[in-house]
Amino acid sequence: MRYLLGIIFFAIFSLVFIILEYGRFTLQKDELIQPVIFAAVAAAIFINCKCRRFVLSFSLILIIIMVVFYLFNNLSVSNWIGSLGVGILVILIFSYLPNLIKNGHI
Amino acid sequence: MKSGRLVPLVLLFVSVAVVGTWFREGIIYAGAEVGLSPYFNPDRFLGIQQFTWWDDVAPGMLAPHFISAVPFYFLLSILQPMFSPLILQAAIFCVIFFLIGYGIYLLATDILDESRKKYAVFATLFYMFNSYTLVSVWHRFLYSTLILAATLPFLILFWRKWIKGGRFIHLSIFLLINFFSVYMYGNLATVITVWIALLLISLAEVLFPWQGKYYTGKLIGKFFTGLILWLLVNIWWIAPTFLIAPVILSQQHSSENNITTLILLGRQTVIPYLLQLANPFYLFYRQELGEVYSSTFFRILPWIMSALILIGLFVSLKLKNYAKYAVIFIVALLLSKGAAAPFSYPFIFGFEHSFFIGIIRNPFEKLGILLPLFGSIIFAIGLEGCYRFGLRRFGLGVARFGVFIIILALIIFAWPMFSGRIFGNKEFPVRVKVPESYIQANEWFKQQKENQGVILHLPFSGQDVVTYDWKEGYHGVEQNEILFTTLPSLSRTVGVKRVDDTLNSLTYIFNQPFLENEEQILRVLQLLNIRYIVLHKDTKWEDVATYGKDIKLINPFEMEISLDRLNFLKKDALFDKLVIYSLKSQFYQPKIVFFDTAELVYPGESDIMQIMSFSQGKNPTITADYMDLTETVLSRIGEISIFPQNILQYSVASESALINMASNMLNDPNNPASVMGQLRTIEANFYQSGQLSSANLVREIIVTGETLVRYFNLIRQQAESKLIFSAIENYNDSLNNIFENNFKDLSLTKLYKQQIANFFYLHLYILEYIEKQRPDERQKISDISIKLINSLKDNDLLPVYLQSYLPGKQEINRKILKYKIPVKSKYEIYMANNNTPDFYPDLLSKLELRVNDKSATISGEIDDKRIFLGDYDFDGSLYEISYNVLLSVNLVPELDDFLKVGNIKSENFGALHLTANAAGIAFLESPIGNVKGRDIYKISVDVLFKQGSKFYVEVIQNTEDFEDKKKFQTLKQGDCTFHSCYIIELYPGKEGWQNYTFFTQALNLASRKSSIRILIDNGEILIKNLLVNKVFDEDVVLKKRVNELPDSLPVGFVTADYQSPVFYSGKIRLDKPTFLFFKETFHPGWNLQLVKDGKVQTVDNHYLGNLYGNIWWVDNPGDFDFRIEFTPEQNVGKGIAVTIVTTIIIVLINCFLYFKRSILRK
């Protein structure tokens, strides 16, 4: 059941993140990567809250890699990794909204 | 001393010390977008900006949103007699610097709890010295942003107190701070920034944690009370701004422009820069604060602060009172990044559907201040977390050293603030010392008895920016109205397309060949109310960075010789590089004049010089809907001139070429050289340049092509009928998608009109072919074809009378001019004669002039200025006149006679072999014969690429650095700097000799010499058969003589009193019905009233006069008192009244509350 729910959430989130990113569904294959990762992260958090610590670590690692690429003057890669990391971080923080609304903190 | 006093004292000391270093050389900062404002003569600024109509920026300009600057200018104008501009600027900067620090200190102290209060100092340091404040606040040098940065912490402080505590005094202080900082609302985006900040604070207060319905209801009540009172207190500037400004903004920026800017800036402020709060354009791309910021050390520094913010973010999320600020920071980050990834689309969607939010099309610059503001709280918490961690893990010394290093990094990064190199860049340092000659010239004007009219400043660029070679330089907005205080100055455009086009005549009339027509020059000066001319020989007239590639000013030293020769001008005075001329008294005409005869002109798309060449009489022109003109007005119209409403270049390839193109499209649609391939290149270019709307439209057009190809292939494969039917339905749907959109206003249809038209013409040709093959689907295909043709016609992509021009053996090239005929009648058809027939053998016989689908007989009477083509009865309202686009004879010599530079060898078969490599470039150059302004050339050349895949064709004009031979020596790889520079690239997959043919852009209107240059910077090419033909491209003008009337005679007398820029009054005596011409920029808000025997009569017949001003028809003669008033200004008066009443009510409420509290205390 959880597996099925995961797939359904993943599909719904994929559509949401594609719209949020591009506003259209006619995409090149490489354009799909970020929305799909965002959808996978969001679905994973939705299904299993315990994975949030891992997601946090993942996003922080991405941001650190972004800085490394930036310092080595590879802006396009840095931007791609950075926007992925920040996107995941935003999803993660928004996943805490119920806690924030209830308690005022996480 | 308590920190409550110590901190402001230290901040004051730091402010004085830091700002003192900026002014140590005793020079003020000015230029760029702020020009000389507000310190150089603030009294003059106040005089101009207190009105929504600026008459001192001649011929008059609507500027409602600057009215919010009035309190600030008022304050400065009081201080002006006591202090120099230098002292004023230094003092204001010092106050702003102090307030930026003190405001955030108070806010941080208010937010942080008792145990963390000492970290408010670090929040203060962060807010003062972070990358955003360094670049986007100080270096950007916009006063609205400076004041916003200083005020926003105070606004949030008192707003928080208001929504949390509900004390009315806090709301009153909030409103008072708004009043003192109202200057910042001169930039409308500031309104959005401030209210987003307040909304976020209010939402966070109620949501994190959720406070229940009652609390929420109360907070909503407080929010709207605050909002309504803010609106009422600020209505004095909101009313005129928001009632009038949207009209101006929609004229100046289109939705497509806004989206393009948003996307381009989104590509700059990408996440790696955003997280550093860095504006990469100034800091890295243009390196305006020094190359040091691109060094590894300086690239590492801001990440220390970013890391602390990230740490602070996570620490805050775990703390009950601070988690809300972490969420606000994240929301601010998402807002400030605009269209940058991730989650790019919501912004684009918003811009596509709301024109208003276009005012934040640069989100990082407009909303970005929220990042350091809320980031400073997060930073303090992050720093505290690190300090405590360090203390626990390594001890006090290491923890303190760590904090010291962090603050040191912050200070080092903001080093230009301390070294005094915060403003401007090497090229334009925005330091200004107004030359003494300007002061002297202004004094000279003050002594003149003739204090009427307008001062024209030359050279006129047709823009609002200028560069002067003053001692410290000046580059920025043109502000002669501030330097010359006695009379209005005409030195820049006014932001209304029709008027600006008319003013652009001032760019050209002082140059050949227009200079030969002295009467015409005098007429222009008289119509624009010019009394004096100031020639600025200190203008850096050749500066491409200022004026762009598309315009080139005339050398002012050459212009001086021309002006000296004009008989109606008198050279009055010379102050260093300023030369003052005056119009001799007998030639000057006042601001209000009368005419009893006029010409009716419909300018359409034609430029002002074309229009002027056809209306050279002494009568004024009016532009109005014919049906609105009364019988009496029509009886005083001498002539009607109609210029084309819309111009379309229409080309149909020969049938054999069409078959070839259709075959390519159907059999190899992915080939880059095919029509579809070319469209894909156009799509890629639009994406690259951020023009998303146009790129999306090209994509949809390509999809129609792909659908058509699929349909054709299904037929060819004899697929099932169901599939074929589905394909044609898809094609029909994709066509509908395209034409349902806003097709006409996009860059695509402006830049690639011809290509799009040709592409769809190919569709029609293929559909016609299929129709013959599939008789059972004939009706369906025919319906689609008809619909497509109608859509193309509706969107001005095809001429209405298409059926006469089906493809034949020869290519067809016709110029189509569309006219809206105001009144059915017989009109004479003319073209301008620019020595035209000499270069186009058998011109008149080859023109094949047609009116709609009928041939028109050409009588062909030619005089010096015009070619008369004949009469024609126009009995409808919409007409198309078309003629064959003719090519002149070849205008360049054989290749062997070209100037050759670099490694160039002649080959046996008449070709030249050009070789270029790292050792040097190679180029050929030759003058083009018979050049005149606005020429368009067809260039054709055969090329064999031996090595490399690119070369350049440049068309150089004498209005550029035509004679600058140094340029040849400094040309480097990739150099393609001239106005018309065309990159010719090898067709992908093609080998052997290839022909390249293209049309150039039109030359500058003032150009009189031109050369063609073929240049290669890397590789080897062989070229032969170079042809340069001028394209015959004159507009056709329709003329009708309505009444045989003599030139206008003096018919009235006026004594006018100048009351204010928005109100004129006086007495007039009219001998007979007349046109009254008021020489201010046309606006429907100008209102003329005549008063006689106490009866007030409003004159309704108000028209556009002389293509820029106001003309009224007054049909009853006699003696009158008159009033001319700019009525939208009344909004200001009403707004001020509401503001005063609201302020009094607020004061009364506060008094009541104060006394109530006092009584309760007792």
Coordinates of N, CA, C and O in Angstrom, one line a residue, chain B residues 980-1079:
Chain B
S980 N 26.0 48.0 -38.9 CA 25.5 46.8 -39.6 C 26.6 45.8 -39.8 O 27.5 46.0 -40.6
C981 N 26.6 44.8 -39.0 CA 27.7 43.8 -39.0 C 27.0 42.4 -39.2 O 26.1 42.1 -38.3
Y982 N 27.3 41.7 -40.2 CA 26.5 40.5 -40.5 C 27.5 39.3 -40.4 O 28.6 39.4 -41.1
I983 N 27.2 38.3 -39.6 CA 28.0 37.1 -39.5 C 27.5 36.1 -40.5 O 26.4 35.7 -40.5
I984 N 28.4 35.7 -41.4 CA 28.1 34.7 -42.4 C 28.7 33.4 -42.0 O 29.9 33.3 -41.9
E985 N 27.9 32.4 -41.8 CA 28.4 31.1 -41.4 C 28.1 30.0 -42.4 O 27.1 30.1 -43.2
L986 N 29.0 29.1 -42.5 CA 28.9 27.9 -43.4 C 27.6 27.2 -43.1 O 27.3 26.9 -42.0
Y987 N 26.8 26.9 -44.2 CA 25.6 26.2 -44.0 C 26.0 24.8 -43.5 O 26.9 24.1 -44.1
P988 N 25.4 24.3 -42.5 CA 25.7 22.9 -42.0 C 25.6 21.9 -43.1 O 24.5 21.9 -43.8
G989 N 26.5 21.0 -43.2 CA 26.4 19.9 -44.1 C 26.7 20.3 -45.6 O 26.6 19.5 -46.5
K990 N 27.0 21.6 -45.9 CA 27.2 22.0 -47.3 C 28.7 22.1 -47.6 O 29.5 22.4 -46.7
E991 N 29.0 21.8 -48.8 CA 30.4 21.9 -49.3 C 30.4 22.6 -50.6 O 29.4 22.8 -51.2
G992 N 31.6 23.0 -51.0 CA 31.8 23.7 -52.3 C 31.3 25.1 -52.2 O 31.1 25.7 -51.2
W993 N 31.2 25.8 -53.4 CA 30.8 27.2 -53.5 C 29.4 27.3 -53.0 O 28.5 26.6 -53.4
Q994 N 29.1 28.3 -52.2 CA 27.8 28.6 -51.8 C 27.5 30.1 -52.0 O 28.4 30.9 -51.9
N995 N 26.2 30.4 -52.4 CA 25.8 31.8 -52.5 C 25.1 32.2 -51.2 O 24.3 31.5 -50.7
Y996 N 25.6 33.4 -50.8 CA 24.9 34.0 -49.6 C 24.3 35.3 -50.0 O 25.0 36.2 -50.6
T997 N 23.0 35.5 -49.8 CA 22.3 36.7 -50.2 C 21.5 37.2 -49.0 O 20.8 36.4 -48.4
F998 N 21.6 38.5 -48.7 CA 20.8 39.0 -47.6 C 20.6 40.5 -47.8 O 21.3 41.1 -48.5
F999 N 19.6 41.0 -47.0 CA 19.3 42.4 -47.0 C 19.9 43.1 -45.8 O 19.8 42.5 -44.7
T1000 N 20.5 44.2 -45.9 CA 21.0 44.9 -44.7 C 19.9 45.7 -44.0 O 18.9 45.9 -44.5
Q1001 N 20.3 46.1 -42.7 CA 19.4 47.1 -42.1 C 19.5 48.4 -42.7 O 20.5 48.7 -43.4
A1002 N 18.6 49.3 -42.5 CA 18.7 50.6 -43.1 C 19.8 51.4 -42.5 O 20.1 51.3 -41.3
L1003 N 20.5 52.2 -43.3 CA 21.5 53.1 -42.8 C 20.9 54.1 -41.9 O 19.7 54.4 -41.9
N1004 N 21.8 54.7 -41.1 CA 21.4 55.9 -40.3 C 20.9 57.0 -41.2 O 21.4 57.2 -42.3
L1005 N 19.8 57.7 -40.8 CA 19.2 58.7 -41.7 C 20.2 59.8 -42.1 O 20.0 60.4 -43.2
A1006 N 21.1 60.1 -41.3 CA 22.1 61.1 -41.6 C 23.3 60.7 -42.3 O 24.2 61.5 -42.7
S1007 N 23.4 59.4 -42.6 CA 24.6 58.9 -43.3 C 24.7 59.4 -44.7 O 23.7 59.5 -45.4
R1008 N 25.9 59.8 -45.1 CA 26.1 60.2 -46.5 C 27.3 59.4 -47.2 O 27.5 59.6 -48.4
K1009 N 28.0 58.7 -46.4 CA 29.1 57.8 -47.0 C 29.0 56.5 -46.4 O 28.6 56.4 -45.2
S1010 N 29.3 55.5 -47.2 CA 29.2 54.1 -46.7 C 30.2 53.2 -47.4 O 30.5 53.5 -48.5
S1011 N 30.7 52.3 -46.7 CA 31.7 51.3 -47.3 C 31.2 49.9 -46.9 O 30.6 49.7 -45.8
I1012 N 31.6 49.0 -47.7 CA 31.4 47.6 -47.4 C 32.8 46.9 -47.1 O 33.8 47.3 -47.7
R1013 N 32.8 46.1 -46.0 CA 34.0 45.5 -45.7 C 33.8 44.0 -45.5 O 32.8 43.6 -44.8
I1014 N 34.6 43.1 -46.1 CA 34.5 41.7 -45.9 C 35.7 41.3 -45.0 O 36.8 41.6 -45.4
L1015 N 35.4 40.8 -43.9 CA 36.5 40.6 -42.9 C 36.5 39.1 -42.4 O 35.4 38.6 -42.1
I1016 N 37.7 38.6 -42.4 CA 37.8 37.2 -41.8 C 38.8 37.3 -40.6 O 39.9 37.9 -40.8
D1017 N 38.5 36.7 -39.5 CA 39.4 36.8 -38.4 C 40.1 35.5 -38.1 O 41.1 35.5 -37.4
N1018 N 39.6 34.4 -38.7 CA 40.3 33.1 -38.4 C 39.8 32.1 -39.5 O 38.6 31.9 -39.6
G1019 N 40.7 31.6 -40.3 CA 40.3 30.6 -41.3 C 40.7 31.1 -42.7 O 41.5 32.0 -42.9
E1020 N 40.2 30.4 -43.7 CA 40.5 30.7 -45.1 C 39.2 30.6 -45.9 O 38.4 29.7 -45.8
I1021 N 39.0 31.7 -46.7 CA 37.8 31.6 -47.6 C 38.2 32.1 -49.0 O 39.2 32.9 -49.2
L1022 N 37.5 31.7 -50.0 CA 37.6 32.2 -51.4 C 36.2 32.9 -51.6 O 35.2 32.4 -51.3
I1023 N 36.3 34.1 -52.2 CA 35.0 34.8 -52.5 C 35.1 35.3 -53.9 O 36.1 35.6 -54.5
K1024 N 33.9 35.4 -54.6 CA 33.8 36.0 -55.9 C 32.3 36.5 -56.1 O 31.5 36.2 -55.2
N1025 N 32.1 37.2 -57.2 CA 30.8 37.7 -57.6 C 30.1 38.4 -56.4 O 29.0 38.2 -56.1
L1026 N 30.8 39.4 -55.9 CA 30.2 40.3 -54.9 C 29.4 41.3 -55.5 O 29.9 42.1 -56.4
L1027 N 28.1 41.4 -55.1 CA 27.2 42.4 -55.7 C 26.6 43.2 -54.5 O 26.1 42.6 -53.5
V1028 N 26.5 44.5 -54.6 CA 25.8 45.3 -53.6 C 24.8 46.2 -54.4 O 25.2 47.1 -55.2
N1029 N 23.5 45.9 -54.2 CA 22.5 46.7 -54.9 C 21.6 47.4 -53.9 O 21.2 46.8 -52.9
K1030 N 21.4 48.7 -54.2 CA 20.5 49.5 -53.3 C 19.0 49.1 -53.5 O 18.6 48.9 -54.7
V1031 N 18.3 49.0 -52.5 CA 16.9 48.6 -52.6 C 16.0 49.9 -52.7 O 16.2 50.8 -51.9
F1032 N 15.2 49.9 -53.7 CA 14.3 51.1 -53.9 C 13.2 51.0 -52.8 O 12.4 50.0 -52.7
D1033 N 13.1 52.0 -51.9 CA 12.4 51.8 -50.7 C 11.7 53.1 -50.2 O 11.8 53.5 -49.1
E1034 N 11.0 53.8 -51.2 CA 10.4 55.0 -50.8 C 9.0 54.8 -50.3 O 8.3 53.9 -50.9
D1035 N 8.5 55.6 -49.4 CA 7.1 55.5 -49.0 C 6.2 56.2 -50.0 O 6.7 57.1 -50.7
V1036 N 5.0 55.7 -50.1 CA 4.0 56.3 -51.0 C 3.1 57.2 -50.2 O 2.7 56.7 -49.1
V1037 N 2.9 58.4 -50.6 CA 2.0 59.3 -49.8 C 0.8 59.7 -50.6 O 1.0 60.0 -51.8
L1038 N -0.3 59.7 -50.0 CA -1.5 60.2 -50.6 C -1.8 61.6 -50.2 O -1.8 61.9 -49.0
K1039 N -2.2 62.4 -51.2 CA -2.5 63.8 -50.9 C -3.8 64.3 -51.5 O -4.1 63.8 -52.7
K1040 N -4.5 65.1 -50.8 CA -5.7 65.6 -51.4 C -5.8 67.1 -51.0 O -5.6 67.5 -49.9
R1041 N -6.0 67.9 -52.0 CA -6.3 69.4 -51.7 C -7.7 69.5 -51.4 O -8.6 69.3 -52.2
V1042 N -8.0 70.0 -50.2 CA -9.4 70.1 -49.8 C -10.0 71.5 -50.2 O -11.0 71.6 -50.7
N1043 N -9.2 72.5 -49.8 CA -9.6 73.9 -50.1 C -8.4 74.6 -50.6 O -7.3 74.4 -50.2
E1044 N -8.7 75.5 -51.6 CA -7.6 76.4 -52.0 C -7.5 77.6 -51.1 O -8.3 78.5 -51.1
L1045 N -6.6 77.4 -50.2 CA -6.4 78.5 -49.1 C -5.0 79.0 -49.2 O -4.0 78.3 -49.4
P1046 N -4.9 80.3 -48.9 CA -3.5 80.9 -48.9 C -2.9 80.4 -47.5 O -3.5 79.9 -46.6
D1047 N -1.5 80.7 -47.5 CA -0.9 80.4 -46.2 C -1.5 81.2 -45.1 O -2.0 82.3 -45.3
S1048 N -1.4 80.6 -43.9 CA -2.0 81.2 -42.7 C -1.5 82.6 -42.5 O -0.3 82.9 -42.6
L1049 N -2.4 83.5 -42.0 CA -2.1 84.9 -41.7 C -2.3 85.1 -40.2 O -3.0 84.4 -39.6
P1050 N -1.6 86.2 -39.7 CA -1.9 86.5 -38.2 C -3.3 86.8 -38.0 O -3.9 87.6 -38.7
V1051 N -4.0 86.1 -37.1 CA -5.4 86.3 -36.9 C -5.8 86.6 -35.5 O -7.0 86.7 -35.2
G1052 N -4.9 86.8 -34.6 CA -5.3 87.1 -33.3 C -4.1 87.7 -32.5 O -3.0 87.8 -33.0
F1053 N -4.5 88.0 -31.3 CA -3.5 88.6 -30.4 C -3.6 88.0 -29.0 O -4.7 87.7 -28.5
V1054 N -2.5 87.7 -28.4 CA -2.6 87.0 -27.1 C -1.7 87.7 -26.1 O -0.6 88.1 -26.4
T1055 N -2.1 87.9 -24.9 CA -1.2 88.2 -23.8 C -1.4 87.1 -22.7 O -2.5 87.0 -22.2
A1056 N -0.4 86.3 -22.5 CA -0.5 85.2 -21.7 C 0.3 85.3 -20.4 O 1.4 85.9 -20.5
D1057 N -0.2 84.9 -19.3 CA 0.5 84.9 -18.0 C 0.9 83.5 -17.7 O 0.0 82.6 -17.7
Y1058 N 2.1 83.3 -17.4 CA 2.5 82.0 -17.0 C 2.3 81.9 -15.5 O 2.9 82.5 -14.7
Q1059 N 1.3 81.0 -15.1 CA 0.9 80.9 -13.7 C 1.7 79.8 -13.1 O 2.3 79.9 -12.0
S1060 N 1.8 78.6 -13.8 CA 2.5 77.5 -13.3 C 2.7 76.5 -14.5 O 2.0 76.8 -15.5
P1061 N 3.4 75.5 -14.3 CA 3.6 74.5 -15.5 C 2.3 73.9 -15.9 O 2.1 73.4 -17.0
V1062 N 1.2 74.0 -15.0 CA 0.0 73.3 -15.4 C -1.2 74.3 -15.5 O -2.3 73.9 -15.7
F1063 N -0.8 75.6 -15.5 CA -1.9 76.6 -15.7 C -1.4 77.9 -16.4 O -0.4 78.5 -15.9
Y1064 N -2.0 78.2 -17.4 CA -1.7 79.4 -18.2 C -3.0 80.2 -18.3 O -4.1 79.6 -18.5
S1065 N -2.9 81.5 -18.2 CA -4.1 82.3 -18.4 C -3.7 83.6 -19.1 O -2.5 83.9 -19.3
G1066 N -4.7 84.4 -19.5 CA -4.4 85.6 -20.2 C -5.6 86.1 -21.0 O -6.8 85.7 -20.7
K1067 N -5.3 87.0 -21.9 CA -6.4 87.5 -22.8 C -6.1 87.2 -24.2 O -4.9 87.3 -24.6
I1068 N -7.1 86.9 -25.0 CA -6.9 86.8 -26.4 C -7.9 87.6 -27.2 O -9.1 87.8 -26.7
R1069 N -7.5 88.0 -28.3 CA -8.4 88.7 -29.2 C -8.4 88.0 -30.6 O -7.3 87.9 -31.1
L1070 N -9.5 87.5 -31.0 CA -9.6 86.7 -32.2 C -10.4 87.5 -33.3 O -11.5 87.9 -33.0
D1071 N -9.8 87.7 -34.5 CA -10.5 88.4 -35.5 C -11.5 87.5 -36.2 O -12.5 88.0 -36.8
K1072 N -11.2 86.2 -36.2 CA -12.1 85.3 -36.9 C -11.8 83.9 -36.3 O -10.9 83.7 -35.5
P1073 N -12.7 82.9 -36.6 CA -12.4 81.5 -36.1 C -11.0 81.1 -36.5 O -10.5 81.4 -37.6
T1074 N -10.4 80.4 -35.5 CA -9.0 80.1 -35.7 C -8.5 78.9 -35.0 O -9.2 78.4 -34.1
F1075 N -7.3 78.4 -35.4 CA -6.7 77.3 -34.6 C -5.7 78.0 -33.6 O -4.9 78.9 -34.0
L1076 N -5.8 77.5 -32.4 CA -4.9 78.0 -31.3 C -3.9 76.9 -31.0 O -4.3 75.8 -30.7
F1077 N -2.7 77.2 -31.3 CA -1.6 76.2 -31.1 C -0.9 76.5 -29.8 O -0.3 77.5 -29.7
F1078 N -0.9 75.5 -28.9 CA -0.2 75.6 -27.6 C 0.9 74.7 -27.6 O 0.8 73.5 -27.7
K1079 N 2.2 75.2 -27.5 CA 3.4 74.5 -27.8 C 3.8 73.7 -26.5 O 5.0 73.9 -26.0

